Short mmCIF file of C-alpha atoms in Angstrom, two decimals:
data_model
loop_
_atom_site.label_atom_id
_atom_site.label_comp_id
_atom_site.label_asym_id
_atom_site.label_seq_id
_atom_site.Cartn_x
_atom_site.Cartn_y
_atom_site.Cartn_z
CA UNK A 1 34.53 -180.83 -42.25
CA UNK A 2 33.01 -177.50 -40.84
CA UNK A 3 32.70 -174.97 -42.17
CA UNK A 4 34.92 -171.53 -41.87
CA UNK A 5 32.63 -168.48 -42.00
CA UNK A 6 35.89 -165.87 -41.83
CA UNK A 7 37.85 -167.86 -44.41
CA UNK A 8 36.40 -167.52 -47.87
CA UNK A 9 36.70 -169.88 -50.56
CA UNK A 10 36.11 -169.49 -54.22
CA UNK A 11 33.42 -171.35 -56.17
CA UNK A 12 33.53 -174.69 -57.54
CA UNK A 13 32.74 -174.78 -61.31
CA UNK A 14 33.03 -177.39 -63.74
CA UNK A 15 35.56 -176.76 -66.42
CA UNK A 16 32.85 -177.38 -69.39
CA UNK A 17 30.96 -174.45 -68.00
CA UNK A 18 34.14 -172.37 -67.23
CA UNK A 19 35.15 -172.54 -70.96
CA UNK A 20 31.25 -171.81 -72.02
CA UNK A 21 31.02 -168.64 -69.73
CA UNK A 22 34.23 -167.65 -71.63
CA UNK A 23 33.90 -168.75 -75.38
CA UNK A 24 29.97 -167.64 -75.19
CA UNK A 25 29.14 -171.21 -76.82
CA UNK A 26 27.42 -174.40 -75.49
CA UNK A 27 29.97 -176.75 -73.84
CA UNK A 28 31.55 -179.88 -75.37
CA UNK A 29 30.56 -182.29 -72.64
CA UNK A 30 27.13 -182.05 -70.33
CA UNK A 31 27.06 -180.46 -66.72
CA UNK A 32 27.99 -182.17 -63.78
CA UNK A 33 24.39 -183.03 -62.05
CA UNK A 34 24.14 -182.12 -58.57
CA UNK A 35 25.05 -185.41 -57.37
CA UNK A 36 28.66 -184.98 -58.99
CA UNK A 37 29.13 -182.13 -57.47
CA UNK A 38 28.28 -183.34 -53.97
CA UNK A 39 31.27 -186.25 -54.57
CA UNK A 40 33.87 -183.44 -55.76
CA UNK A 41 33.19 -181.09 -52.84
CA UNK A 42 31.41 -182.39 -50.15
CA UNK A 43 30.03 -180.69 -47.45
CA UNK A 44 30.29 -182.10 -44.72
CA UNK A 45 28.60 -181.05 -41.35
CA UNK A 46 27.16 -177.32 -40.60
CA UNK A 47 26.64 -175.38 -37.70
CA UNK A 48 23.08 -174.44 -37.78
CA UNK A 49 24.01 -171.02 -37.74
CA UNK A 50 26.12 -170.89 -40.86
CA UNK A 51 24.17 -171.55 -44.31
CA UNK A 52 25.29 -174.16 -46.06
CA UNK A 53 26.29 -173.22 -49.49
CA UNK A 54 26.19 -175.49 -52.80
CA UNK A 55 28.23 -174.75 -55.78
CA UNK A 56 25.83 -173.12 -58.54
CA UNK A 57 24.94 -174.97 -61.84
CA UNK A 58 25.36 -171.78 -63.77
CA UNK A 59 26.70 -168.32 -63.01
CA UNK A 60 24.56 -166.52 -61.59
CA UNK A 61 22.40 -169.30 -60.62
CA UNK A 62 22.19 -170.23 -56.88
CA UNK A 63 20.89 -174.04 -55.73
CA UNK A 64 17.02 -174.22 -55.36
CA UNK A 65 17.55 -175.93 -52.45
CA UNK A 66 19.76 -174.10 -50.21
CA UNK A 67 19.40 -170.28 -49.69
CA UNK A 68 22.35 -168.40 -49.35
CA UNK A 69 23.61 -164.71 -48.54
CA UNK A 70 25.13 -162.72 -51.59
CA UNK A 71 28.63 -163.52 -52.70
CA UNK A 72 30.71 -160.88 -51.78
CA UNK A 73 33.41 -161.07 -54.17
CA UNK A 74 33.01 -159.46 -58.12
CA UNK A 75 31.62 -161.95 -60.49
CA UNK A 76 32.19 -161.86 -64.17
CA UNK A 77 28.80 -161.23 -64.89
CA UNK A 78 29.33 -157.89 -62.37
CA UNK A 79 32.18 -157.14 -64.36
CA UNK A 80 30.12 -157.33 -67.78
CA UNK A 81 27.58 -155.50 -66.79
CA UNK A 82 29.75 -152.73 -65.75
CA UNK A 83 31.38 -153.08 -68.92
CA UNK A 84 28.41 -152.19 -70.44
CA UNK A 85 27.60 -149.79 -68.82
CA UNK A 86 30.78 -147.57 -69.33
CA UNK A 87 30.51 -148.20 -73.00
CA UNK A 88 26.87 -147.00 -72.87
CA UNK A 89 28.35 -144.04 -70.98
CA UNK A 90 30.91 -143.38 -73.64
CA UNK A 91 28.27 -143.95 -76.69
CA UNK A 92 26.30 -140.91 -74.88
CA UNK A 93 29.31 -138.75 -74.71
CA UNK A 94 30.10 -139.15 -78.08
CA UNK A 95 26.86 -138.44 -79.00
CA UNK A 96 26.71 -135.07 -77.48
CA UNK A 97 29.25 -134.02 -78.68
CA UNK A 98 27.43 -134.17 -81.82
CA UNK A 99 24.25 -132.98 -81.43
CA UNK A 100 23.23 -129.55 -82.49
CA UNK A 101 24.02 -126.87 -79.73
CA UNK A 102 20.28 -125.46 -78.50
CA UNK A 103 22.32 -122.66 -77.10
CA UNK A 104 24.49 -120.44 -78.64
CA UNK A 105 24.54 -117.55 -76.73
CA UNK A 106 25.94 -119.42 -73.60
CA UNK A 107 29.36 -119.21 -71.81
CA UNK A 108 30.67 -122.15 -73.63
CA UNK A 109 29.26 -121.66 -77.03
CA UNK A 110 30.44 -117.95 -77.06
CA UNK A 111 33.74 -119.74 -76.83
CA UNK A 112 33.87 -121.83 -79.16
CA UNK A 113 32.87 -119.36 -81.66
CA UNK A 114 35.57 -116.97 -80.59
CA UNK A 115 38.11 -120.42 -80.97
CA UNK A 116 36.65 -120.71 -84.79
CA UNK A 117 37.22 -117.41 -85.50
CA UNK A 118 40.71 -117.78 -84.63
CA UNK A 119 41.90 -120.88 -86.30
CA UNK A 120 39.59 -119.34 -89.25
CA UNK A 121 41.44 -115.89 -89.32
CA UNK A 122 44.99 -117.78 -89.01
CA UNK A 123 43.60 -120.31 -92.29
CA UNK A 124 43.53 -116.92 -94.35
CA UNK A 125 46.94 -115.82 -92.97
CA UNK A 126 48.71 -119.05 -94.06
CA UNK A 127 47.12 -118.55 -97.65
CA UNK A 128 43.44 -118.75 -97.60
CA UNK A 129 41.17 -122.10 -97.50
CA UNK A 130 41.31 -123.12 -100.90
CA UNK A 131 45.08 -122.70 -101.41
CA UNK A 132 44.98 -125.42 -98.40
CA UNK A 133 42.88 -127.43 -99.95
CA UNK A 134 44.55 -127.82 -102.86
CA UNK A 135 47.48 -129.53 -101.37
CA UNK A 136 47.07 -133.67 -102.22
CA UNK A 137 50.56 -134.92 -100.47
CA UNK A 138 53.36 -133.72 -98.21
CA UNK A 139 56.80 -134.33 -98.20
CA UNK A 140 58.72 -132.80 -95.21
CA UNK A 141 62.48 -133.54 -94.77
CA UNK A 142 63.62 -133.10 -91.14
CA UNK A 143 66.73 -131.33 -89.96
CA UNK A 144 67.82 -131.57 -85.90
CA UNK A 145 70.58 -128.94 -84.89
CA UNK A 146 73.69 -130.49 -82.97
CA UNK A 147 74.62 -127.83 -80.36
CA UNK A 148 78.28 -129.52 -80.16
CA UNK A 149 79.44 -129.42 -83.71
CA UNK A 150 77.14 -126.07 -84.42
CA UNK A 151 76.01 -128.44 -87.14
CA UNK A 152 72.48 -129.27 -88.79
CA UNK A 153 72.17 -132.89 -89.32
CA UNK A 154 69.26 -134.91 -91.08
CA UNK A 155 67.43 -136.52 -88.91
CA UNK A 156 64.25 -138.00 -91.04
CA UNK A 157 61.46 -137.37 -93.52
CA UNK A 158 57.74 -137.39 -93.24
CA UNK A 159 55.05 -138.29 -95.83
CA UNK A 160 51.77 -137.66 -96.41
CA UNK A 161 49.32 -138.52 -98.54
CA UNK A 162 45.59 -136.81 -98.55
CA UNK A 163 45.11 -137.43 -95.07
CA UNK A 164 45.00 -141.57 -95.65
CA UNK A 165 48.69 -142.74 -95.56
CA UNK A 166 51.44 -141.71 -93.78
CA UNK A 167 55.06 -142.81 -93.83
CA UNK A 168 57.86 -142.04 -91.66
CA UNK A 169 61.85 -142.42 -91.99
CA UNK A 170 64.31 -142.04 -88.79
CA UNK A 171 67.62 -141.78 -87.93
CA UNK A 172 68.79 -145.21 -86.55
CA UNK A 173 66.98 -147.55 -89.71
CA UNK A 174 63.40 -146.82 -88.11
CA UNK A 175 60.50 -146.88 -90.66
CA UNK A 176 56.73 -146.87 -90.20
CA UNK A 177 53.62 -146.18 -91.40
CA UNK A 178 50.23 -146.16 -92.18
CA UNK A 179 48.63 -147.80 -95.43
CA UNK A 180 44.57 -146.79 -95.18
CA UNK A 181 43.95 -150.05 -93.16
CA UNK A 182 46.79 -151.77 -91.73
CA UNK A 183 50.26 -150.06 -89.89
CA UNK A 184 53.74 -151.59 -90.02
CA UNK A 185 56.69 -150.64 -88.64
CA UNK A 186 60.73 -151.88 -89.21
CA UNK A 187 64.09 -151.28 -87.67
CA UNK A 188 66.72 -152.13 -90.46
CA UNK A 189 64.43 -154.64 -92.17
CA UNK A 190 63.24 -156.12 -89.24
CA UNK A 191 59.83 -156.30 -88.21
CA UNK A 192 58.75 -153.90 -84.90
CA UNK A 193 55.75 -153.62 -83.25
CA UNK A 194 53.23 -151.17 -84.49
CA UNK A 195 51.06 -148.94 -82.92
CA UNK A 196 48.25 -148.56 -85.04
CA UNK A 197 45.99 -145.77 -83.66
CA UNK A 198 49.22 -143.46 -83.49
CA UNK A 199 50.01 -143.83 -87.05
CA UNK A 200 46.16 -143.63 -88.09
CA UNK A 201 46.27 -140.05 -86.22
CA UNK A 202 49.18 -139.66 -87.55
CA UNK A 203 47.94 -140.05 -91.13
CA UNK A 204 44.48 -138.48 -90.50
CA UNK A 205 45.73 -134.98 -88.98
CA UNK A 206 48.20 -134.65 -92.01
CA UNK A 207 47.75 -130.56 -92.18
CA UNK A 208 46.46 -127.67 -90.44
CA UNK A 209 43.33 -127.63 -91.30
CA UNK A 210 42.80 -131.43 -90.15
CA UNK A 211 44.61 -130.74 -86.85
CA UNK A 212 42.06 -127.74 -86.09
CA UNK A 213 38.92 -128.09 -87.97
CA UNK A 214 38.50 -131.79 -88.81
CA UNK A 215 36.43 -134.70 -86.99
CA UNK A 216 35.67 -135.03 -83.94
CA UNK A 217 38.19 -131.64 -83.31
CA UNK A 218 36.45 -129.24 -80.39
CA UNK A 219 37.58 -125.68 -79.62
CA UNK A 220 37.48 -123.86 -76.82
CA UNK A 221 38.82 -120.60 -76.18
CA UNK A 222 40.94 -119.84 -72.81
CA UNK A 223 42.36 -116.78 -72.20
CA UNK A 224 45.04 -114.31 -73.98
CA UNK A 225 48.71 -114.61 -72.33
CA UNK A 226 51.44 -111.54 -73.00
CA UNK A 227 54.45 -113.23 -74.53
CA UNK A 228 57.94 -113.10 -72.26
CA UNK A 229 59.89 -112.87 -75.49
CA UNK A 230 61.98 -115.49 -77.47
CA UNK A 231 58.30 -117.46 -78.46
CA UNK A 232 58.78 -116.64 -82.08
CA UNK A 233 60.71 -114.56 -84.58
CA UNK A 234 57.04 -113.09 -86.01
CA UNK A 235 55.82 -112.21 -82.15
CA UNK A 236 56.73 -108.93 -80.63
CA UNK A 237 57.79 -109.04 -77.09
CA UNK A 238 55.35 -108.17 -74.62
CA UNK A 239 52.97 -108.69 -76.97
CA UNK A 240 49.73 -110.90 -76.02
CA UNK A 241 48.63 -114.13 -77.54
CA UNK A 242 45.13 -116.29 -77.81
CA UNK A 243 45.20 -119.67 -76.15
CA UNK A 244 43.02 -122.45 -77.50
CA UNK A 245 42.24 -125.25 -76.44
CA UNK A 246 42.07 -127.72 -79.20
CA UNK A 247 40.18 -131.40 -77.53
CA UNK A 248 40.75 -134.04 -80.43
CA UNK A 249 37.91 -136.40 -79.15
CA UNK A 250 38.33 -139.31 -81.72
CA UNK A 251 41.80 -140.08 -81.03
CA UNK A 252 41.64 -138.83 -76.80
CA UNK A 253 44.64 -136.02 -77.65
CA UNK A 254 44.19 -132.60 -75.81
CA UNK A 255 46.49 -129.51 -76.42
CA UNK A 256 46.71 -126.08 -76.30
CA UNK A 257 47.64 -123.65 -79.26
CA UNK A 258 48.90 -120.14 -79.05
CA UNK A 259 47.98 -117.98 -82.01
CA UNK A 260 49.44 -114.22 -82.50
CA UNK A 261 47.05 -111.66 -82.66
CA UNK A 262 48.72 -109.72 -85.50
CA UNK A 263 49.78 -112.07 -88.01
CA UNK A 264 47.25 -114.78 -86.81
CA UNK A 265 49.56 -117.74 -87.44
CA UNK A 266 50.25 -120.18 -85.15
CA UNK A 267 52.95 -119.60 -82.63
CA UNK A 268 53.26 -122.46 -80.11
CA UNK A 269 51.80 -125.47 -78.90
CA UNK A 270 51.83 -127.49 -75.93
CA UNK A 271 51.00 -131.05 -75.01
CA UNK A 272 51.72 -133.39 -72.73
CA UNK A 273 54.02 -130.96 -71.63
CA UNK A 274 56.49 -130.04 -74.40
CA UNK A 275 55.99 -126.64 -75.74
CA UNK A 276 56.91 -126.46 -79.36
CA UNK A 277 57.07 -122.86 -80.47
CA UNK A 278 57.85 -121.87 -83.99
CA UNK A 279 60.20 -119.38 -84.64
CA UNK A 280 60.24 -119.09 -88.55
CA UNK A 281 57.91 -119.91 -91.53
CA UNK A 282 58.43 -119.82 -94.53
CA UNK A 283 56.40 -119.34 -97.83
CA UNK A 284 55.78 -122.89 -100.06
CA UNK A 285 53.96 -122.51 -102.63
CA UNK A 286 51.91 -119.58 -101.71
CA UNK A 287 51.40 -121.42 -98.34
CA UNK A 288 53.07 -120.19 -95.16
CA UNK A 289 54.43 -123.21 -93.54
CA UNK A 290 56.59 -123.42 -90.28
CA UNK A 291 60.07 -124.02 -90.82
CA UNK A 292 62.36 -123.59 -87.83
CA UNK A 293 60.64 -124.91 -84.49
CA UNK A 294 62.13 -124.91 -81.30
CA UNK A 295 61.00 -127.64 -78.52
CA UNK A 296 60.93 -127.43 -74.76
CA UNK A 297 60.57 -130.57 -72.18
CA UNK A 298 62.00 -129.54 -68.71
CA UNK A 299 65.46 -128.04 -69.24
CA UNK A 300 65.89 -129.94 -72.19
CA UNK A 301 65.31 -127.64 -75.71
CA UNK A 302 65.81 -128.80 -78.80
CA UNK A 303 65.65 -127.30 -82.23
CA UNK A 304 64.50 -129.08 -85.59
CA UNK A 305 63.89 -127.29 -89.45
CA UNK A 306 61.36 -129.05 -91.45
CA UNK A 307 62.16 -128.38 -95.35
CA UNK A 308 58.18 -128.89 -96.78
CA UNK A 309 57.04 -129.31 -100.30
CA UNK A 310 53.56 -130.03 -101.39
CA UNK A 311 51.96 -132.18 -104.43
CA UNK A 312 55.29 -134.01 -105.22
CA UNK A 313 53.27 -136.61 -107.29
CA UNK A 314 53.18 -139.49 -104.54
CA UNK A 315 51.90 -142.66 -105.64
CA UNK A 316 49.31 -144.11 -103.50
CA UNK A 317 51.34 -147.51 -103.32
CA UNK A 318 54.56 -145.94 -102.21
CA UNK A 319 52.78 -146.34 -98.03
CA UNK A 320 51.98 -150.28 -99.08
CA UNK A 321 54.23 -152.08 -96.29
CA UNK A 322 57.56 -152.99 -97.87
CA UNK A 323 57.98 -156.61 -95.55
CA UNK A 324 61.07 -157.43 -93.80
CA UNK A 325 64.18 -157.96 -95.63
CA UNK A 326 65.63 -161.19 -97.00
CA UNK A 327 68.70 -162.27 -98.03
CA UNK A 328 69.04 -163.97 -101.95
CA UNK A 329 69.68 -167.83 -101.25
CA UNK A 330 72.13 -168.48 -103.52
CA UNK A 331 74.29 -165.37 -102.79
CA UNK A 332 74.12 -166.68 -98.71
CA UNK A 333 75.19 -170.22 -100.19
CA UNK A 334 77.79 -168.98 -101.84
CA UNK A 335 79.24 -166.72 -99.08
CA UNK A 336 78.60 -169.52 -96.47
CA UNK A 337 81.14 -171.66 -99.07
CA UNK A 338 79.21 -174.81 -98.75
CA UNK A 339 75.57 -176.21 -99.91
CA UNK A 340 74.06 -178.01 -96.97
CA UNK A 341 72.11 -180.72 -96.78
CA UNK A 342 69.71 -182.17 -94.06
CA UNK A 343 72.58 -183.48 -92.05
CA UNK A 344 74.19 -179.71 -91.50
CA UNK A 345 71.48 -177.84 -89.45
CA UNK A 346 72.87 -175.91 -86.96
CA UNK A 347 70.83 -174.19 -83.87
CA UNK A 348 71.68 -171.00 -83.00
CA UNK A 349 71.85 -169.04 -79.71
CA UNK A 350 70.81 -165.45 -78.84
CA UNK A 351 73.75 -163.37 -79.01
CA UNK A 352 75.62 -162.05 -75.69
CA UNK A 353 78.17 -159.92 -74.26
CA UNK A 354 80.94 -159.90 -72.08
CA UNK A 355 82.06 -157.38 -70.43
CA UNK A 356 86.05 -156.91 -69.80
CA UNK A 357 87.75 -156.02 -66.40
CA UNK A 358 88.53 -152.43 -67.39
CA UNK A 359 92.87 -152.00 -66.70
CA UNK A 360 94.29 -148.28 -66.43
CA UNK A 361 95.22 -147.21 -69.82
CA UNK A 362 92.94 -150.30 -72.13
CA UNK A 363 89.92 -148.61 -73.57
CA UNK A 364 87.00 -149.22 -71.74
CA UNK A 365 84.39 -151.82 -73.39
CA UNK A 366 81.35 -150.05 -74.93
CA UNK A 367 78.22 -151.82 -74.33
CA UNK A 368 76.29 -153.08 -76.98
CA UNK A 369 72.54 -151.80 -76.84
CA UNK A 370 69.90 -155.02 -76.63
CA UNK A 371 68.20 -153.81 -79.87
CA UNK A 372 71.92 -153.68 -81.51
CA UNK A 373 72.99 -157.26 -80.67
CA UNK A 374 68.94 -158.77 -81.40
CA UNK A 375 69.71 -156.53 -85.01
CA UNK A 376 72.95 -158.87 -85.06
CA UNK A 377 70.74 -162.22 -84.15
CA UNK A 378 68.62 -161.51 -86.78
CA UNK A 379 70.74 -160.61 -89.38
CA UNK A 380 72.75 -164.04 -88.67
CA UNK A 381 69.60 -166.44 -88.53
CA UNK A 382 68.29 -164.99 -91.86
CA UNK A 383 71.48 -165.47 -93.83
CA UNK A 384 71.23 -168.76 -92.11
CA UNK A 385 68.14 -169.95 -93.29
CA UNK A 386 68.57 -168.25 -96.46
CA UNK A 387 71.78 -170.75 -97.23
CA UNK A 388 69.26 -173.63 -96.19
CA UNK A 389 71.19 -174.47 -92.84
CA UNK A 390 69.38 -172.65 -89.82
CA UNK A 391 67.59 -175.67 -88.09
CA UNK A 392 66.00 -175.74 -84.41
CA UNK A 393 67.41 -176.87 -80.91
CA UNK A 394 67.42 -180.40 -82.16
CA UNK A 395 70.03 -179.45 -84.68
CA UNK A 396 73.12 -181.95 -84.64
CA UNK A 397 75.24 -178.65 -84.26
CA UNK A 398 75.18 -175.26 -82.08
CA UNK A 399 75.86 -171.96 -82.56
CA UNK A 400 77.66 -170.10 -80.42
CA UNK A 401 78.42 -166.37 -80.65
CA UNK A 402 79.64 -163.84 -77.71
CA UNK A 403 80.87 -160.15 -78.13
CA UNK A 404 83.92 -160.34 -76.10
CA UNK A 405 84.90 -156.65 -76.02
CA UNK A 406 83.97 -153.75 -77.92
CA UNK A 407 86.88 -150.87 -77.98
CA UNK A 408 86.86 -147.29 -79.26
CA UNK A 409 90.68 -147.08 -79.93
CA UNK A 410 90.66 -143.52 -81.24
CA UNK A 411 91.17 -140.45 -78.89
CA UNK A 412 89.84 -137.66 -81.27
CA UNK A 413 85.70 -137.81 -80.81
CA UNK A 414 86.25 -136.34 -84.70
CA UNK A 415 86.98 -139.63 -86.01
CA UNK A 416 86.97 -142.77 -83.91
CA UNK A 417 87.80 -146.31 -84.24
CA UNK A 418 86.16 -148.96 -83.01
CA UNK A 419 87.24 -152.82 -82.56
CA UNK A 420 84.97 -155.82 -81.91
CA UNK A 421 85.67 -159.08 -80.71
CA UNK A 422 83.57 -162.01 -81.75
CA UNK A 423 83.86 -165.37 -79.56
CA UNK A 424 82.01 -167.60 -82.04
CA UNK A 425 82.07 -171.43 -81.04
CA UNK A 426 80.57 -174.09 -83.64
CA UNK A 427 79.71 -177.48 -81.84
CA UNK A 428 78.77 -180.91 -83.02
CA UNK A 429 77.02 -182.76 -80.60
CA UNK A 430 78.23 -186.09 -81.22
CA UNK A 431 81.61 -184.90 -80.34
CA UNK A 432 82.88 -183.59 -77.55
CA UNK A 433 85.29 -181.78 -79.45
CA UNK A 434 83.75 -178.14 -80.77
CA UNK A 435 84.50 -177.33 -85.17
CA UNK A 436 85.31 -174.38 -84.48
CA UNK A 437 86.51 -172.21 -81.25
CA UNK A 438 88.18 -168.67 -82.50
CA UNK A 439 87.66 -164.80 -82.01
CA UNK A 440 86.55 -163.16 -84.92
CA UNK A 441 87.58 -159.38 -85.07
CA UNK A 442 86.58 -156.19 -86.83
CA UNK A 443 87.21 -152.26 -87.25
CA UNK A 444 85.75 -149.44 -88.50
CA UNK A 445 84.99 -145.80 -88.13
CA UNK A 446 81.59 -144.34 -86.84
CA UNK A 447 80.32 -141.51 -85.56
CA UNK A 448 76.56 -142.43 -85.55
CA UNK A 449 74.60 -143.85 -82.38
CA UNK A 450 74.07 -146.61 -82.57
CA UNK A 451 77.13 -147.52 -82.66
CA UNK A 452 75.98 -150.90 -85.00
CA UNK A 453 73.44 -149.84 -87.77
CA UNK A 454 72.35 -151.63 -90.92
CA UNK A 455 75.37 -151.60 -93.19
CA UNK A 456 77.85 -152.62 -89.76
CA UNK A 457 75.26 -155.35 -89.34
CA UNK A 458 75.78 -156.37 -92.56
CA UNK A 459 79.39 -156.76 -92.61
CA UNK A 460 79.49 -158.35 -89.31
CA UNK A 461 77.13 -161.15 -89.75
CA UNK A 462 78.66 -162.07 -93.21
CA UNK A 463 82.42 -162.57 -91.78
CA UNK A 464 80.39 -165.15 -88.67
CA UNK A 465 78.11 -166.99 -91.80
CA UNK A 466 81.89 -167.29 -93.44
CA UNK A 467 83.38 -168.87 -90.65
CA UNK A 468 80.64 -170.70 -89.70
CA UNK A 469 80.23 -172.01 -93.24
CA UNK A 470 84.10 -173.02 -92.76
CA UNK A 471 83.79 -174.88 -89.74
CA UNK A 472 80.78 -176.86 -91.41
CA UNK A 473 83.14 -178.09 -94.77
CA UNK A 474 86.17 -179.02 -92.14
CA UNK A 475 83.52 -181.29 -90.77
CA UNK A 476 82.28 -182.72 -94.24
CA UNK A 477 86.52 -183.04 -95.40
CA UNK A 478 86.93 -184.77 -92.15
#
């Protein structure tokens, strides 16, 4: 068959030396020999003016006997190399930024001096170095202010301990943190993914002195800005303000910091463009600490108090990762009402919703988040499994369950109601008859969003294990 000189084809390799070129070690089974490769892909016959091209033993390697023009597509060796060669380029990088600076009366060292001198001044203004160094732990308890109830609310706590550990608590069941090595991260006891550099940072740049003197942190200064007003309660209007710019190398984060020029503290920050200005600190234990903040993204503001203490006596095993949660078995036996056996494994399915034909004057069906109805799944299947009868698909009998309307019944925002319907459906496969077909229903009261959080999920899931555990004794009376 001729050859196509405008159509290109991609290389023959044997899959031994596929899987060598990727694992890095010898292959399992010897190389195809030339003559092999001539039966798998032949030739054929070749205009004179085309060069004939033979598959190569090796990558990389081209045939001894035919000469060919260079491959014009990327090879993975090309792509190695270039690997290489930005990582070499990055290695350099890093180390200039640490060697010693042969010129310090330059543009950029003059700079970075006047940056120090800065963060240095605003160190003593908080309450001098070694009041800041005597701080071993951090506890910081996080208000958020609700502009429609003129309300503060809790919203979370932060932890810290001696720039090593971190832990963080959120509205919505969200924990996470950082243990010295590995980071972990749960929504209601359930395992979330974790993203480990964040948290490290996180746990690393713990205080001010971290966040603006500590490794791999770079100054520079940029220019002095006159304030428009409404920055902070401790700036004077009209007056100006130093702008830093603060290049956190080891962790890629750049931002810029706004420091007053008469009480040196820090007045604002920006990065990735939120502006977080502070408009109150307050004294903690002879250490001036921001309290109120205020946050801008667009023409969204928001507006958060942080109530700090320092040395609270943290034990260095309070970050250790606290796994998911279980359930006790014999306390999901019980509530299930029967003690299965190898014959009552049920399969269950993910969890659904559907959604109602909305009719002037019915409430209108709320919409269960994803996250809320997987927090539901989960919930179910470990109860399940904890009362010894969650099996697999090739269970004798299926699990069924489908939120068939969700309702908030009350009018007042104050104090609603809501209502939701459960379509759970038990079947045995060997009949064509299902256990149990019925509509399991619930209320309560909630003002929190999520609408479902942990102790909801709780409830919910134990009436279903109930009434699934009933549907599996009718079967064993029967």
């Amino acid at each position: 068959m001729p050859t196509d000189p405008f159509k290109s084809t991609p290389p023959v390799f044997p899959l031994t030396q596929l899987e060598r070129m990727i694992s890095g070690q010898p292959p399992a089974d010897p190389l195809a020999d030339a003559e092999t490769i001539d039966q798998i892909t032949p030739l054929g016959e070749t205009p004179d003016s085309i060069l004939a091209l033979r598959a190569p033993r090796f990558m990389g390697e081209k045939s001894a006997e035919f000469e060919a023009v260079r491959d014009t597509f990327i090879s993975l060796e090309d792509l190695f190399l270039e690997m290489e060669h930005q990582r070499a380029e990055e290695k350099a990088d890093y180390a200039r930024l640490w060697m010693p600076d042969a010129d310090t009366t330059d543009a950029d060292s003059r700079n970075r001096k006047k940056a120090e001198e800065i963060v240095n001044r605003a160190i003593e203004a908080m309450g001098g170095m070694d009041r800041l160094l005597q701080v071993r732990d951090i506890h910081t308890e996080i208000e958020i202010y609700n502009p429609r109830d003129f309300l503060w609310i809790s919203s979370g706590e932060r932890l810290f301990y001696q720039g090593r550990k971190f832990m963080e608590n959120l509205l919505g069941g969200q924990t996470r943190g950082y243990d010295g090595e590995r980071a972990w991260a749960y929504r209601y006891g359930i395992s979330r993914p974790a993203h480990t550099e964040l948290l490290k940072r996180q746990a690393e740049r713990w205080d001010f002195i971290s966040r603006f003197k500590g490794e791999g942190i770079v100054l520079h200064y940029l220019r002095e800005v006159t304030l428009a007003g409404g920055e902070s309660a401790h700036v004077i209007i009209g007056e100006s303000a130093h702008v830093i710019q603060v290049d956190d190398r080891k962790y890629g984060v750049l931002r810029e910091a706004y420091f007053s020029p008469t009480s040196h503290l820090l007045i604002a920050e920006k990065q990735h463009g939120v502006l977080t200005r502070v408009q109150e600190y307050r004294t903690v234990d002879g250490i001036k600490t921001p309290y109120e903040v205020q946050r801008y993204f667009r023409r969204f503001v928001s507006r958060y108090r942080f109530n700090t203490r320092f040395n609270t006596g943290l034990e260095s095993s309070f970050f250790d990762d606290p796994g998911e949660r279980t359930w006790d078995s014999n306390s999901m036996v019980a509530l299930l009402g029967v003690r299965a056996d190898s014959t009552m494994q049920v399969a269950l399915s993910e969890i659904t919703q559907i959604y109602t034909i909305w009719k002037d004057g019915d409430p209108a069906d709320v919409i269960i988040r994803d996250e809320s109805r997987h927090l539901l799944y989960v919930y179910l299947g470990k109860k399940l499994k904890s009362a010894g009868v969650l099996g697999d698909a090739s269970s004798r009998y299926n699990v069924d369950v489908t939120i068939k309307g969700c309702y908030r019944e009350a009018i007042d925002p104050r104090d609603p109601t809501y209502t939701i319907n459960f379509h759970l459906v038990v079947v045995d496969k060997e009949s064509t008859k299902p256990l149990l077909d019925r509509i399991v229903s619930h209320k309560w009261k909630s003002t929190l969003y999520p609408l479902i959080d942990q102790a909801i999920a709780e409830r919910l899931t134990s009436m279903l294990v109930e009434s699934i555990g009933y549907a599996l004794a009718s079967k064993n009376r029967g």
